[in-house]
PDB file of C-alpha atoms in Angstrom:
ATOM      1  CA  MET O   1     122.177 105.832 112.777  1.00 82.00           C
ATOM      2  CA  ALA O   2     122.502 109.251 111.110  1.00 80.00           C
ATOM      3  CA  ASP O   3     125.680 108.072 109.380  1.00 84.00           C
ATOM      4  CA  ASN O   4     123.776 105.244 107.699  1.00 84.00           C
ATOM      5  CA  THR O   5     120.485 106.942 106.814  1.00 88.00           C
ATOM      6  CA  ILE O   6     119.189 108.742 103.734  1.00 90.00           C
ATOM      7  CA  LEU O   7     116.206 110.950 104.521  1.00 91.00           C
ATOM      8  CA  ILE O   8     114.101 112.488 101.754  1.00 91.00           C
ATOM      9  CA  PHE O   9     111.306 115.002 102.238  1.00 91.00           C
ATOM     10  CA  SER O  10     109.145 115.925  99.260  1.00 87.00           C
ATOM     11  CA  SER O  11     105.576 116.458  98.135  1.00 82.00           C
ATOM     12  CA  ASP O  12     103.502 115.151  95.271  1.00 78.00           C
ATOM     13  CA  ASN O  13     102.257 118.399  93.685  1.00 81.00           C
ATOM     14  CA  GLY O  14     101.592 122.017  94.457  1.00 81.00           C
ATOM     15  CA  PRO O  15      98.864 123.172  96.857  1.00 84.00           C
ATOM     16  CA  TRP O  16      95.326 121.880  96.312  1.00 82.00           C
ATOM     17  CA  ILE O  17      93.628 125.268  96.098  1.00 79.00           C
ATOM     18  CA  ALA O  18      90.483 124.010  94.304  1.00 78.00           C
ATOM     19  CA  TYR O  19      89.740 121.253  96.820  1.00 79.00           C
ATOM     20  CA  PRO O  20      86.206 119.801  96.961  1.00 79.00           C
ATOM     21  CA  SER O  21      83.662 121.403  99.265  1.00 80.00           C
ATOM     22  CA  ARG O  22      83.336 118.132 101.247  1.00 81.00           C
ATOM     23  CA  MET O  23      86.735 118.978 102.728  1.00 78.00           C
ATOM     24  CA  SER O  24      85.633 122.371 104.010  1.00 79.00           C
ATOM     25  CA  ASP O  25      82.239 121.038 105.094  1.00 84.00           C
ATOM     26  CA  ASP O  26      83.953 119.427 108.106  1.00 83.00           C
ATOM     27  CA  HIS O  27      84.141 122.940 109.642  1.00 80.00           C
ATOM     28  CA  ALA O  28      87.767 122.206 110.582  1.00 82.00           C
ATOM     29  CA  THR O  29      89.561 122.541 107.232  1.00 78.00           C
ATOM     30  CA  LYS O  30      90.397 126.118 106.357  1.00 75.00           C
ATOM     31  CA  ASN O  31      91.513 127.407 102.968  1.00 72.00           C
ATOM     32  CA  TRP O  32      94.996 128.167 104.303  1.00 71.00           C
ATOM     33  CA  HIS O  33      95.499 124.504 105.329  1.00 73.00           C
ATOM     34  CA  VAL O  34      96.139 123.492 101.716  1.00 77.00           C
ATOM     35  CA  GLY O  35      99.252 125.629 101.363  1.00 78.00           C
ATOM     36  CA  THR O  36     100.277 128.245  98.907  1.00 81.00           C
ATOM     37  CA  ALA O  37     102.274 128.364  95.703  1.00 84.00           C
ATOM     38  CA  GLY O  38     103.775 131.639  96.870  1.00 84.00           C
ATOM     39  CA  VAL O  39     104.848 133.772  93.926  1.00 90.00           C
ATOM     40  CA  PHE O  40     104.171 130.967  91.420  1.00 88.00           C
ATOM     41  CA  LYS O  41     101.001 130.735  89.334  1.00 89.00           C
ATOM     42  CA  GLY O  42      98.819 127.636  89.647  1.00 87.00           C
ATOM     43  CA  SER O  43      98.031 124.771  91.992  1.00 86.00           C
ATOM     44  CA  LYS O  44      97.731 120.960  92.131  1.00 85.00           C
ATOM     45  CA  ALA O  45      96.681 119.316  88.844  1.00 83.00           C
ATOM     46  CA  GLU O  46      97.907 122.256  86.768  1.00 85.00           C
ATOM     47  CA  THR O  47     101.019 122.350  84.621  1.00 87.00           C
ATOM     48  CA  THR O  48     101.962 125.865  85.683  1.00 88.00           C
ATOM     49  CA  GLU O  49     104.955 126.256  87.970  1.00 88.00           C
ATOM     50  CA  GLY O  50     102.843 126.523  91.133  1.00 87.00           C
ATOM     51  CA  GLY O  51     101.349 123.127  90.329  1.00 85.00           C
ATOM     52  CA  VAL O  52     104.593 121.251  89.845  1.00 85.00           C
ATOM     53  CA  ARG O  53     107.191 123.019  92.001  1.00 84.00           C
ATOM     54  CA  VAL O  54     107.480 121.293  95.384  1.00 83.00           C
ATOM     55  CA  PRO O  55     110.079 121.009  98.133  1.00 84.00           C
ATOM     56  CA  PHE O  56     112.669 118.247  97.792  1.00 87.00           C
ATOM     57  CA  ILE O  57     115.083 118.003 100.703  1.00 90.00           C
ATOM     58  CA  VAL O  58     117.674 115.239 101.043  1.00 90.00           C
ATOM     59  CA  TYR O  59     119.861 114.352 104.007  1.00 90.00           C
ATOM     60  CA  GLY O  60     122.467 111.655 103.668  1.00 88.00           C
ATOM     61  CA  LYS O  61     125.888 111.916 105.277  1.00 88.00           C
ATOM     62  CA  GLY O  62     128.387 111.127 102.542  1.00 86.00           C
ATOM     63  CA  TYR O  63     125.683 111.137  99.856  1.00 84.00           C
ATOM     64  CA  ALA O  64     123.918 114.495  99.686  1.00 84.00           C
ATOM     65  CA  GLN O  65     126.071 117.605  99.487  1.00 86.00           C
ATOM     66  CA  GLU O  66     125.349 119.846 102.469  1.00 87.00           C
ATOM     67  CA  GLY O  67     123.925 123.227 101.479  1.00 89.00           C
ATOM     68  CA  LYS O  68     123.657 122.380  97.775  1.00 89.00           C
ATOM     69  CA  VAL O  69     120.695 123.905  95.971  1.00 89.00           C
ATOM     70  CA  ILE O  70     119.601 122.497  92.599  1.00 87.00           C
ATOM     71  CA  ARG O  71     117.519 124.900  90.550  1.00 85.00           C
ATOM     72  CA  GLN O  72     116.849 122.616  87.564  1.00 85.00           C
ATOM     73  CA  ALA O  73     113.676 120.557  87.394  1.00 81.00           C
ATOM     74  CA  ILE O  74     113.914 116.979  88.587  1.00 82.00           C
ATOM     75  CA  SER O  75     111.417 114.155  88.845  1.00 82.00           C
ATOM     76  CA  ASN O  76     110.632 111.908  91.795  1.00 80.00           C
ATOM     77  CA  LEU O  77     111.172 109.108  89.269  1.00 85.00           C
ATOM     78  CA  ASP O  78     114.888 109.896  89.640  1.00 85.00           C
ATOM     79  CA  VAL O  79     114.891 108.904  93.330  1.00 88.00           C
ATOM     80  CA  LEU O  80     115.061 105.100  93.047  1.00 88.00           C
ATOM     81  CA  PRO O  81     117.931 104.928  90.534  1.00 87.00           C
ATOM     82  CA  THR O  82     119.836 107.625  92.442  1.00 87.00           C
ATOM     83  CA  ILE O  83     119.562 105.796  95.772  1.00 88.00           C
ATOM     84  CA  ALA O  84     120.466 102.530  94.055  1.00 88.00           C
ATOM     85  CA  LYS O  85     123.613 104.169  92.684  1.00 88.00           C
ATOM     86  CA  TRP O  86     124.529 105.746  96.042  1.00 86.00           C
ATOM     87  CA  THR O  87     124.112 102.445  97.882  1.00 86.00           C
ATOM     88  CA  GLU O  88     125.589 100.308  95.075  1.00 87.00           C
ATOM     89  CA  LEU O  89     122.379  98.278  94.912  1.00 84.00           C
ATOM     90  CA  LEU O  90     122.065  96.079  91.846  1.00 78.00           C
ATOM     91  CA  PHE O  91     118.679  95.216  90.390  1.00 75.00           C
ATOM     92  CA  GLN O  92     118.071  91.858  88.803  1.00 74.00           C
ATOM     93  CA  LYS O  93     116.186  91.915  85.539  1.00 74.00           C
ATOM     94  CA  ASN O  94     112.913  90.046  85.658  1.00 71.00           C
ATOM     95  CA  PRO O  95     112.143  88.559  82.209  1.00 67.00           C
ATOM     96  CA  SER O  96     108.443  88.234  83.086  1.00 70.00           C
ATOM     97  CA  MET O  97     108.279  92.034  83.406  1.00 59.00           C
ATOM     98  CA  ALA O  98     109.716  92.655  79.926  1.00 54.00           C
ATOM     99  CA  ARG O  99     107.401  94.208  77.363  1.00 52.00           C
TER     100      ARG O  99
END
């Protein structure tokens, strides 16, 4: 199964440091549960690096290069076309979706 699987782990945004009080009112959620941006400034919903930098880990035997680190910014919007290319999937154009 591992030879025929592409696994992607990511997140949507940085940590949600300014979360609403209703979350902490449950007496279970603690401020450290939301994560940290580490050395980066900002949090979720901000355009600073701490708000947009997230983990993006890919495993795919024969697809992803083991140990490769990419330091340039990417977008999760790149995922679908990349997987389609890796798997040689062809999309049919739907004329009703044209603008």
